[in-house]
C-alpha positions as a Python dict, from the first residue, in 0.01 Angstrom:
ca = {
    (1, 'M'): (0, 0, 0),
    (2, 'S'): (167, -331, -90),
    (3, 'I'): (52, -671, 33),
    (4, 'T'): (195, -1020, -2),
    (5, 'L'): (-26, -1294, -137),
    (6, 'L'): (72, -1661, -111),
    (7, 'C'): (-24, -1830, -438),
    (8, 'L'): (-48, -2192, -551),
    (9, 'V'): (-111, -2343, -893),
    (10, 'K'): (-413, -2573, -882),
    (11, 'G'): (-310, -2938, -858),
    (12, 'N'): (19, -2864, -681),
    (13, 'T'): (100, -2922, -315),
    (14, 'L'): (193, -2678, -43),
    (15, 'A'): (560, -2727, -122),
    (16, 'N'): (504, -2543, -454),
    (17, 'A'): (345, -2230, -301),
    (18, 'F'): (504, -1899, -400),
    (19, 'P'): (461, -1536, -274),
    (20, 'V'): (364, -1238, -489),
    (21, 'D'): (391, -873, -383),
    (22, 'I'): (134, -633, -533),
    (23, 'E'): (-21, -292, -457),
    (24, 'K'): (-377, -291, -326),
    (25, 'D'): (-487, -30, -580),
    (26, 'Q'): (-377, -247, -871),
    (27, 'L'): (-618, -461, -1067),
    (28, 'V'): (-652, -840, -1058),
    (29, 'G'): (-541, -825, -1422),
    (30, 'H'): (-209, -688, -1299),
    (31, 'L'): (-188, -975, -1049),
    (32, 'K'): (-228, -1223, -1337),
    (33, 'K'): (66, -1064, -1520),
    (34, 'V'): (283, -1079, -1207),
    (35, 'I'): (193, -1447, -1151),
    (36, 'K'): (270, -1535, -1515),
    (37, 'A'): (608, -1358, -1491),
    (38, 'E'): (686, -1541, -1165),
    (39, 'K'): (596, -1879, -1316),
    (40, 'H'): (698, -1818, -1676),
    (41, 'K'): (815, -2178, -1728),
    (42, 'T'): (495, -2327, -1591),
    (43, 'F'): (279, -2095, -1802),
    (44, 'H'): (494, -2099, -2115),
    (45, 'G'): (266, -2038, -2412),
    (46, 'V'): (-21, -1916, -2190),
    (47, 'E'): (-143, -1555, -2196),
    (48, 'A'): (-187, -1382, -1860),
    (49, 'D'): (-557, -1317, -1926),
    (50, 'E'): (-613, -1694, -1968),
    (51, 'L'): (-532, -1755, -1604),
    (52, 'R'): (-820, -1786, -1358),
    (53, 'L'): (-760, -1675, -998),
    (54, 'W'): (-959, -1785, -696),
    (55, 'K'): (-962, -1630, -354),
    (56, 'V'): (-916, -1897, -87),
    (57, 'E'): (-819, -1903, 279),
    (58, 'I'): (-654, -2232, 351),
    (59, 'G'): (-445, -2253, 665),
    (60, 'G'): (-375, -2457, 975),
    (61, 'D'): (-273, -2820, 978),
    (62, 'H'): (-303, -3069, 693),
    (63, 'L'): (-308, -2806, 420),
    (64, 'D'): (-253, -3062, 145),
    (65, 'D'): (-564, -3251, 257),
    (66, 'Q'): (-766, -2929, 245),
    (67, 'L'): (-639, -2860, -107),
    (68, 'K'): (-746, -3206, -224),
    (69, 'N'): (-1099, -3155, -92),
    (70, 'L'): (-1135, -2793, -202),
    (71, 'A'): (-1450, -2707, -399),
    (72, 'L'): (-1428, -2391, -612),
    (73, 'N'): (-1727, -2185, -709),
    (74, 'N'): (-1779, -1867, -909),
    (75, 'S'): (-1829, -1644, -605),
    (76, 'D'): (-1462, -1691, -510),
    (77, 'E'): (-1317, -1609, -853),
    (78, 'L'): (-1124, -1285, -880),
    (79, 'S'): (-1245, -1053, -1157),
    (80, 'A'): (-973, -903, -1374),
    (81, 'I'): (-1138, -556, -1363),
    (82, 'N'): (-1154, -531, -984),
    (83, 'E'): (-887, -386, -761),
    (84, 'I'): (-701, -603, -516),
    (85, 'A'): (-832, -396, -226),
    (86, 'E'): (-1186, -510, -303),
    (87, 'Y'): (-1087, -862, -198),
    (88, 'W'): (-836, -789, 77),
    (89, 'T'): (-924, -481, 280),
    (90, 'E'): (-687, -589, 556),
    (91, 'N'): (-351, -764, 536),
    (92, 'P'): (-406, -1131, 442),
    (93, 'P'): (-354, -1383, 725),
    (94, 'K'): (-9, -1533, 752),
    (95, 'K'): (66, -1901, 682),
    (96, 'H'): (-238, -1926, 456),
    (97, 'I'): (-285, -1987, 86),
    (98, 'H'): (-462, -1677, -49),
    (99, 'V'): (-480, -1727, -426),
    (100, 'L'): (-534, -2048, -622),
    (101, 'V'): (-418, -2020, -983),
    (102, 'E'): (-596, -2227, -1247),
    (103, 'P'): (-433, -2246, -1592),
    (104, 'P'): (-639, -2312, -1906),
    (105, 'A'): (-763, -2672, -1919),
    (106, 'S'): (-541, -2762, -2213),
    (107, 'T'): (-217, -2631, -2060),
    (108, 'A'): (-128, -2931, -1841),
    (109, 'S'): (-183, -3180, -2117),
    (110, 'S'): (-16, -2964, -2379),
    (111, 'N'): (292, -2919, -2161),
    (112, 'R'): (317, -3295, -2114),
    (113, 'E'): (267, -3348, -2485),
    (114, 'Q'): (536, -3095, -2563),
    (115, 'E'): (773, -3266, -2320),
    (116, 'L'): (713, -3598, -2492),
    (117, 'L'): (761, -3440, -2833),
    (118, 'D'): (1089, -3286, -2719),
    (119, 'R'): (1211, -3622, -2592),
    (120, 'I'): (1114, -3793, -2917),
    (121, 'A'): (1292, -3525, -3115),
    (122, 'L'): (1605, -3567, -2903),
    (123, 'L'): (1594, -3944, -2948),
    (124, 'E'): (1544, -3908, -3323),
    (125, 'E'): (1839, -3672, -3332),
    (126, 'K'): (2052, -3926, -3151),
    (127, 'L'): (1945, -4212, -3373),
    (128, 'S'): (1982, -4009, -3688),
    (129, 'K'): (2356, -4008, -3624),
    (130, 'S'): (2543, -4314, -3732),
    (131, 'E'): (2879, -4281, -3563),
    (132, 'Y'): (2931, -4271, -3188),
    (133, 'A'): (3236, -4281, -2964),
    (134, 'F'): (3233, -4544, -2690),
    (135, 'D'): (3469, -4598, -2395),
    (136, 'V'): (3560, -4967, -2395),
    (137, 'V'): (3708, -5160, -2101),
    (138, 'V'): (3846, -5509, -2166),
    (139, 'S'): (3801, -5744, -1868),
    (140, 'P'): (3955, -5879, -1653),
    (141, 'K'): (4309, -5747, -1685),
    (142, 'R'): (4237, -5391, -1798),
    (143, 'T'): (4089, -5112, -1588),
    (144, 'K'): (4143, -4816, -1821),
    (145, 'S'): (3922, -4771, -2124),
    (146, 'F'): (4007, -4688, -2483),
    (147, 'K'): (3801, -4487, -2733),
    (148, 'W'): (3624, -4679, -3007),
    (149, 'T'): (3420, -4499, -3273),
    (150, 'A'): (3157, -4717, -3436),
    (151, 'N'): (2878, -4686, -3688),
    (152, 'V'): (2582, -4826, -3495),
    (153, 'K'): (2407, -4918, -3819),
    (154, 'D'): (2669, -5151, -3963),
    (155, 'A'): (2934, -5215, -3694),
    (156, 'T'): (3062, -5573, -3670),
    (157, 'L'): (3196, -5783, -3386),
    (158, 'E'): (3512, -5834, -3589),
    (159, 'D'): (3557, -5451, -3601),
    (160, 'L'): (3571, -5441, -3223),
    (161, 'K'): (3794, -5748, -3200),
    (162, 'E'): (4039, -5583, -3440),
    (163, 'Q'): (4044, -5267, -3230),
    (164, 'I'): (4108, -5471, -2914),
    (165, 'R'): (4394, -5649, -3093),
    (166, 'E'): (4548, -5315, -3185),
    (167, 'E'): (4520, -5190, -2828),
    (168, 'Y'): (4627, -5498, -2631),
    (169, 'N'): (4669, -5798, -2865),
    (170, 'P'): (4531, -6042, -2603),
    (171, 'A'): (4609, -6409, -2659),
    (172, 'T'): (4245, -6499, -2596),
    (173, 'L'): (4149, -6342, -2931),
    (174, 'E'): (4381, -6582, -3112),
    (175, 'N'): (4120, -6848, -3049),
    (176, 'D'): (3886, -6869, -3347),
    (177, 'G'): (3595, -6943, -3115),
    (178, 'A'): (3642, -6632, -2899),
    (179, 'V'): (3305, -6482, -2798),
    (180, 'L'): (3249, -6122, -2682),
    (181, 'K'): (3003, -6042, -2405),
    (182, 'F'): (2913, -5695, -2279),
    (183, 'V'): (2798, -5509, -1967),
    (184, 'S'): (2739, -5135, -1949),
    (185, 'N'): (2937, -4934, -1693),
    (186, 'D'): (2699, -4661, -1582),
    (187, 'G'): (2427, -4852, -1397),
    (188, 'K'): (2153, -4771, -1647),
    (189, 'D'): (2169, -5120, -1793),
    (190, 'T'): (2286, -5410, -1575),
    (191, 'E'): (2196, -5682, -1822),
    (192, 'R'): (2474, -5899, -1965),
    (193, 'H'): (2454, -5882, -2345),
    (194, 'S'): (2565, -6171, -2565),
    (195, 'P'): (2514, -6069, -2928),
    (196, 'R'): (2531, -6378, -3148),
    (197, 'N'): (2586, -6193, -3475),
    (198, 'D'): (2652, -5846, -3618),
    (199, 'Q'): (2282, -5765, -3637),
    (200, 'D'): (2238, -5829, -3264),
    (201, 'F'): (2557, -5632, -3197),
    (202, 'C'): (2429, -5322, -3379),
    (203, 'K'): (2096, -5353, -3199),
    (204, 'M'): (2279, -5357, -2865),
    (205, 'L'): (2483, -5049, -2958),
    (206, 'R'): (2168, -4860, -3060),
    (207, 'Q'): (2009, -4952, -2726),
    (208, 'F'): (2313, -4813, -2548),
    (209, 'V'): (2283, -4490, -2746),
    (210, 'S'): (1911, -4453, -2672),
    (211, 'K'): (1982, -4493, -2299),
    (212, 'G'): (2273, -4252, -2303),
    (213, 'I'): (2525, -4529, -2234),
    (214, 'S'): (2869, -4454, -2374),
    (215, 'K'): (3092, -4686, -2169),
    (216, 'F'): (3085, -5064, -2154),
    (217, 'T'): (3302, -5359, -2051),
    (218, 'V'): (3393, -5641, -2289),
    (219, 'F'): (3445, -5996, -2161),
    (220, 'I'): (3638, -6226, -2395),
    (221, 'E'): (3529, -6586, -2350),
    (222, 'T'): (3708, -6865, -2530),
    (223, 'P'): (3648, -7236, -2551),
    (224, 'S'): (3959, -7384, -2391),
    (225, 'K'): (4205, -7568, -2613),
    (226, 'A'): (4423, -7869, -2546),
    (227, 'F'): (4719, -7808, -2315),
    (228, 'S'): (4950, -7945, -2586),
    (229, 'D'): (4838, -7671, -2828),
    (230, 'W'): (4987, -7393, -2616),
    (231, 'T'): (5329, -7255, -2708),
    (232, 'F'): (5564, -7060, -2483),
    (233, 'P'): (5517, -6720, -2658),
    (234, 'K'): (5137, -6757, -2649),
    (235, 'V'): (5138, -6844, -2280),
    (236, 'C'): (5360, -6544, -2203),
    (237, 'Q'): (5114, -6330, -2398),
    (238, 'L'): (4814, -6486, -2221),
    (239, 'Y'): (4950, -6421, -1872),
    (240, 'E'): (5128, -6096, -1962),
    (241, 'L'): (5476, -6231, -1886),
    (242, 'G'): (5715, -5983, -2044),
    (243, 'E'): (5664, -5785, -2361),
    (244, 'S'): (5901, -5957, -2605),
    (245, 'D'): (5772, -6145, -2909),
    (246, 'D'): (6048, -6400, -2843),
    (247, 'P'): (6044, -6437, -2464),
    (248, 'S'): (6293, -6635, -2255),
    (249, 'L'): (6251, -6814, -1922),
    (250, 'S'): (6369, -6494, -1750),
    (251, 'V'): (6014, -6356, -1780),
    (252, 'F'): (5927, -6574, -1477),
    (253, 'P'): (6016, -6433, -1135),
    (254, 'P'): (6244, -6677, -947),
    (255, 'F'): (6083, -6948, -735),
    (256, 'T'): (6283, -7061, -433),
    (257, 'C'): (6192, -7427, -408),
    (258, 'E'): (6353, -7542, -87),
    (259, 'C'): (6494, -7888, -19),
    (260, 'K'): (6367, -8106, 264),
    (261, 'D'): (6623, -8283, 480),
    (262, 'L'): (6594, -8659, 426),
    (263, 'K'): (6828, -8771, 707),
    (264, 'D'): (6575, -8964, 918),
    (265, 'D'): (6574, -9345, 888),
    (266, 'S'): (6240, -9368, 707),
    (267, 'S'): (6337, -9107, 447),
    (268, 'Q'): (6677, -9267, 398),
    (269, 'A'): (6516, -9604, 333),
    (270, 'I'): (6289, -9454, 67),
    (271, 'L'): (6580, -9262, -88),
    (272, 'N'): (6803, -9571, -103),
    (273, 'H'): (6520, -9771, -258),
    (274, 'L'): (6473, -9497, -521),
    (275, 'I'): (6844, -9493, -608),
    (276, 'A'): (6850, -9871, -637),
    (277, 'E'): (6542, -9867, -857),
    (278, 'L'): (6689, -9602, -1086),
    (279, 'E'): (7015, -9796, -1116),
    (280, 'A'): (6819, -10108, -1207),
    (281, 'R'): (6631, -9916, -1474),
    (282, 'L'): (6959, -9787, -1617),
    (283, 'E'): (7058, -10149, -1683),
    (284, 'T'): (6759, -10209, -1912),
    (285, 'I'): (6592, -9876, -2004),
    (286, 'P'): (6810, -9609, -2169),
    (287, 'I'): (6771, -9273, -1994),
    (288, 'N'): (6821, -9098, -2329),
    (289, 'G'): (6542, -9298, -2492),
    (290, 'N'): (6196, -9188, -2592),
    (291, 'E'): (5926, -9023, -2380),
    (292, 'A'): (5790, -9355, -2255),
    (293, 'S'): (6137, -9455, -2133),
    (294, 'K'): (6191, -9128, -1946),
    (295, 'S'): (5844, -9162, -1792),
    (296, 'Q'): (5958, -9478, -1611),
    (297, 'Y'): (6228, -9277, -1433),
    (298, 'V'): (5999, -8985, -1351),
    (299, 'C'): (5738, -9218, -1203),
    (300, 'S'): (5997, -9363, -964),
    (301, 'Y'): (6071, -9017, -819),
    (302, 'L'): (5704, -8933, -777),
    (303, 'V'): (5622, -9264, -607),
    (304, 'A'): (5913, -9211, -368),
    (305, 'G'): (5797, -8857, -292),
    (306, 'A'): (5441, -8972, -217),
    (307, 'N'): (5574, -9258, 1),
    (308, 'L'): (5747, -9005, 225),
    (309, 'Y'): (5395, -8914, 342),
    (310, 'K'): (5227, -9251, 376),
    (311, 'G'): (4855, -9249, 303),
    (312, 'K'): (4834, -8879, 227),
    (313, 'F'): (4898, -8864, -147),
    (314, 'E'): (4785, -9053, -453),
    (315, 'L'): (4970, -9060, -785),
    (316, 'R'): (4733, -9035, -1082),
    (317, 'P'): (4883, -9071, -1431),
    (318, 'E'): (4698, -8899, -1716),
    (319, 'K'): (4455, -8713, -1488),
    (320, 'N'): (4212, -8500, -1691),
    (321, 'I'): (4182, -8133, -1595),
    (322, 'T'): (3972, -7860, -1756),
    (323, 'G'): (4019, -7488, -1695),
    (324, 'P'): (3950, -7145, -1847),
    (325, 'N'): (4222, -7174, -2111),
    (326, 'G'): (4306, -7541, -2144),
    (327, 'H'): (4193, -7898, -2108),
    (328, 'G'): (4334, -8245, -2133),
    (329, 'P'): (4538, -8500, -1938),
    (330, 'V'): (4823, -8407, -1705),
    (331, 'D'): (5111, -8655, -1737),
    (332, 'F'): (5111, -8713, -1362),
    (333, 'A'): (4904, -8560, -1083),
    (334, 'I'): (4999, -8599, -718),
    (335, 'D'): (4669, -8552, -533),
    (336, 'L'): (4643, -8477, -163),
    (337, 'L'): (4372, -8721, -62),
    (338, 'Q'): (4207, -8491, 197),
    (339, 'T'): (4151, -8214, -54),
    (340, 'A'): (4122, -8144, -427),
    (341, 'K'): (4468, -7990, -454),
    (342, 'T'): (4696, -8114, -728),
    (343, 'V'): (5069, -8093, -787),
    (344, 'G'): (5095, -8129, -1163),
    (345, 'V'): (5387, -8290, -1340),
    (346, 'T'): (5450, -8229, -1711),
    (347, 'E'): (5693, -8450, -1895),
    (348, 'V'): (5904, -8268, -2149),
    (349, 'K'): (5884, -8401, -2504),
    (350, 'N'): (6170, -8378, -2753),
    (351, 'E'): (6375, -8178, -2502),
    (352, 'D'): (6141, -7879, -2553),
    (353, 'F'): (6138, -7734, -2201),
    (354, 'Y'): (5982, -7409, -2320),
    (355, 'K'): (5672, -7591, -2441),
    (356, 'G'): (5663, -7808, -2128),
    (357, 'I'): (5675, -7500, -1903),
    (358, 'A'): (5401, -7334, -2112),
    (359, 'Q'): (5175, -7639, -2078),
    (360, 'N'): (5240, -7666, -1706),
    (361, 'A'): (5146, -7300, -1652),
    (362, 'V'): (4806, -7347, -1819),
    (363, 'Q'): (4754, -7672, -1626),
    (364, 'L'): (4828, -7497, -1296),
    (365, 'E'): (4584, -7217, -1382),
    (366, 'S'): (4320, -7483, -1451),
    (367, 'A'): (4383, -7659, -1120),
    (368, 'L'): (4376, -7330, -929),
    (369, 'S'): (4057, -7205, -1095),
    (370, 'N'): (3882, -7533, -1014),
    (371, 'R'): (3984, -7505, -650),
    (372, 'K'): (3862, -7145, -635),
    (373, 'R'): (3528, -7238, -792),
    (374, 'K'): (3474, -7517, -538),
    (375, 'A'): (3571, -7288, -250),
    (376, 'N'): (3319, -7027, -369),
    (377, 'E'): (3047, -7290, -396),
    (378, 'M'): (3114, -7410, -41),
    (379, 'E'): (3140, -7069, 121),
    (380, 'E'): (3036, -6754, -64),
    (381, 'D'): (3189, -6516, 191),
    (382, 'S'): (3530, -6682, 215),
    (383, 'V'): (3833, -6520, 56),
    (384, 'F'): (4020, -6767, -160),
    (385, 'M'): (4394, -6738, -114),
    (386, 'G'): (4551, -7043, -277),
    (387, 'K'): (4853, -7161, -470),
    (388, 'V'): (4943, -7470, -666),
    (389, 'F'): (5273, -7623, -771),
    (390, 'G'): (5405, -7786, -1084),
    (391, 'I'): (5705, -7992, -1193),
    (392, 'I'): (5849, -7988, -1544),
    (393, 'T'): (6104, -8257, -1624),
    (394, 'D'): (6256, -8501, -1869),
    (395, 'A'): (6394, -8710, -1578),
    (396, 'E'): (6738, -8550, -1621),
    (397, 'K'): (6657, -8180, -1579),
    (398, 'W'): (6395, -8063, -1327),
    (399, 'Y'): (6209, -7730, -1297),
    (400, 'F'): (5961, -7640, -1021),
    (401, 'M'): (5683, -7384, -1064),
    (402, 'E'): (5445, -7194, -833),
    (403, 'C'): (5111, -7046, -944),
    (404, 'S'): (4909, -6819, -714),
    (405, 'L'): (4649, -6540, -711),
    (406, 'D'): (4734, -6193, -584),
    (407, 'D'): (4497, -5969, -388),
    (408, 'Q'): (4339, -5851, -715),
    (409, 'D'): (4273, -6205, -839),
    (410, 'R'): (4552, -6189, -1097),
    (411, 'L'): (4763, -6496, -1171),
    (412, 'R'): (5125, -6488, -1061),
    (413, 'F'): (5385, -6746, -1169),
    (414, 'K'): (5733, -6822, -1036),
    (415, 'L'): (5986, -7065, -1183),
    (416, 'S'): (6289, -7227, -1015),
    (417, 'K'): (6633, -7267, -1163),
    (418, 'P'): (6688, -7610, -1322),
    (419, 'I'): (6830, -7900, -1124),
    (420, 'S'): (7012, -8174, -1315),
    (421, 'V'): (7065, -8541, -1241),
    (422, 'V'): (7371, -8702, -1400),
    (423, 'Y'): (7295, -9072, -1409),
    (424, 'D'): (7554, -9347, -1385),
    (425, 'S'): (7802, -9106, -1226),
    (426, 'E'): (7964, -9055, -886),
    (427, 'N'): (7726, -8770, -810),
    (428, 'M'): (7409, -8958, -906),
    (429, 'G'): (7311, -9035, -545),
    (430, 'G'): (7347, -8673, -435),
    (431, 'N'): (7159, -8545, -741),
    (432, 'V'): (6873, -8788, -680),
    (433, 'E'): (6855, -8692, -311),
    (434, 'R'): (6837, -8324, -403),
    (435, 'V'): (6548, -8375, -649),
    (436, 'L'): (6359, -8593, -401),
    (437, 'G'): (6418, -8330, -131),
    (438, 'H'): (6260, -8063, -352),
    (439, 'I'): (5959, -8285, -430),
    (440, 'A'): (5921, -8359, -56),
    (441, 'W'): (5930, -7987, 26),
    (442, 'L'): (5659, -7913, -233),
    (443, 'L'): (5436, -8183, -85),
    (444, 'E'): (5488, -8036, 262),
    (445, 'E'): (5392, -7692, 132),
    (446, 'V'): (5074, -7836, -17),
    (447, 'Q'): (4975, -7974, 321),
    (448, 'K'): (5062, -7652, 506),
    (449, 'S'): (4856, -7427, 281),
    (450, 'D'): (4569, -7674, 296),
    (451, 'S'): (4569, -7674, 674),
    (452, 'G'): (4580, -7295, 688),
    (453, 'S'): (4297, -7245, 441),
    (454, 'R'): (4075, -7502, 614),
    (455, 'S'): (4116, -7335, 953),
    (456, 'E'): (4037, -6999, 794),
    (457, 'E'): (3725, -7140, 631),
    (458, 'R'): (3609, -7286, 962),
    (459, 'V'): (3644, -6946, 1131),
    (460, 'I'): (3438, -6782, 855),
    (461, 'K'): (3172, -7052, 864),
    (462, 'R'): (3143, -7038, 1242),
    (463, 'A'): (3103, -6662, 1236),
    (464, 'K'): (2837, -6693, 967),
    (465, 'S'): (2620, -6945, 1148),
    (466, 'L'): (2683, -7094, 1491),
    (467, 'N'): (2375, -7311, 1459),
    (468, 'K'): (2473, -7478, 1133),
    (469, 'I'): (2662, -7806, 1167),
    (470, 'A'): (2801, -7923, 833),
    (471, 'P'): (3019, -8225, 751),
    (472, 'E'): (3380, -8136, 677),
    (473, 'E'): (3417, -8184, 304),
    (474, 'E'): (3778, -8122, 218),
    (475, 'E'): (3906, -8072, -130),
    (476, 'S'): (4210, -8244, -273),
    (477, 'D'): (4541, -8073, -360),
    (478, 'T'): (4733, -8170, -670),
    (479, 'V'): (5093, -8132, -777),
    (480, 'V'): (5091, -8117, -1157),
    (481, 'K'): (5386, -8269, -1339),
    (482, 'S'): (5459, -8180, -1698),
}
């Protein structure tokens, strides 16, 4: 007759109990063999006759507590030469532990030791290899990875830079001071690694291997360079504008810079004063002179534009700006006094509009990144949705630029068609009015976006804390002229 015994290995909890079916006329020695076969992984390397079996009757509530306080003695041990029926004449009670299995004393420790030895052997096997394949993601503009095989004993930072150049040729690596920083992508290692030399780099790679990390993200950090050092092809490469090695202005999407109507009396007075001032300058300062001469004309336009909005804007020549990819003075900055916004104006030198547009783009990125940083410092939960504007001119030809962030935090640039002013001609007044109208429209846009973002911030702040009353600190908007 067969019976079912509920068994448990000593030291385990009720959750590890397992049933064994055996005939009553079989010996306890047979029961040991059945138990070993049932738990062959647990008793790997242990002979069946080395197991000790104890008859117990543990049931009811709090079984785990009973197991913890159980005291075994020799009278309860099952003898290998006795039949099962000598211990269980009737069917064993249900929902009880009937047999406690005790392995040899050395088994638990030896299994743990073997597990550790296996892990060490696996680690040694990993480290004995020299070459490993990693999946590398380059931040922030790339989301897909590329395969990079490296010798973790003698890999160099320059090796990885060269591979990144072959894959993407990012402009940031053209900077001699470019620094690589790393973060793993699988959650096993959240630390940001900044290896200072090749030795530290190899050490980091070996740590990744030992932790089973095969994918990581590379951040390329560069000390910014002077705005004047940027060329048009390098800027197009930096911001991924087109794919040509010799790009043209067509890589910029068109920017529709509208023209404000200046028909009211106040605007007409400012316009007439501007035209008169420009005509006076033509008498004494050649428009086709050097950069300093042209700057006199440009300044007149900017002053007139700011005067259209009395008390709201301030013109700041040679304003210093520092951003992720550039630093230095902006020829003119038109700052909205309530905020930190800037319309930047870049003066073209030697009729090189390509270089002027390149400089203005990096200046606008710098102004926008500074605004975003300040917005994040003021309100962590707010979503920054901003744009800045730039003007590129030599006083005779005028371009207008827009720089903004899309919903994935990527920079987007737009460039207007050029507008020309023919001085000392019949059309001069109309040309001047058109340029001033465009400047006026830009300054209106600056104020609109500022008002919208401030109201949005106030909604976010109010939702975050109704009890917090904070002074309204507004940033300043800048129009950058190049």
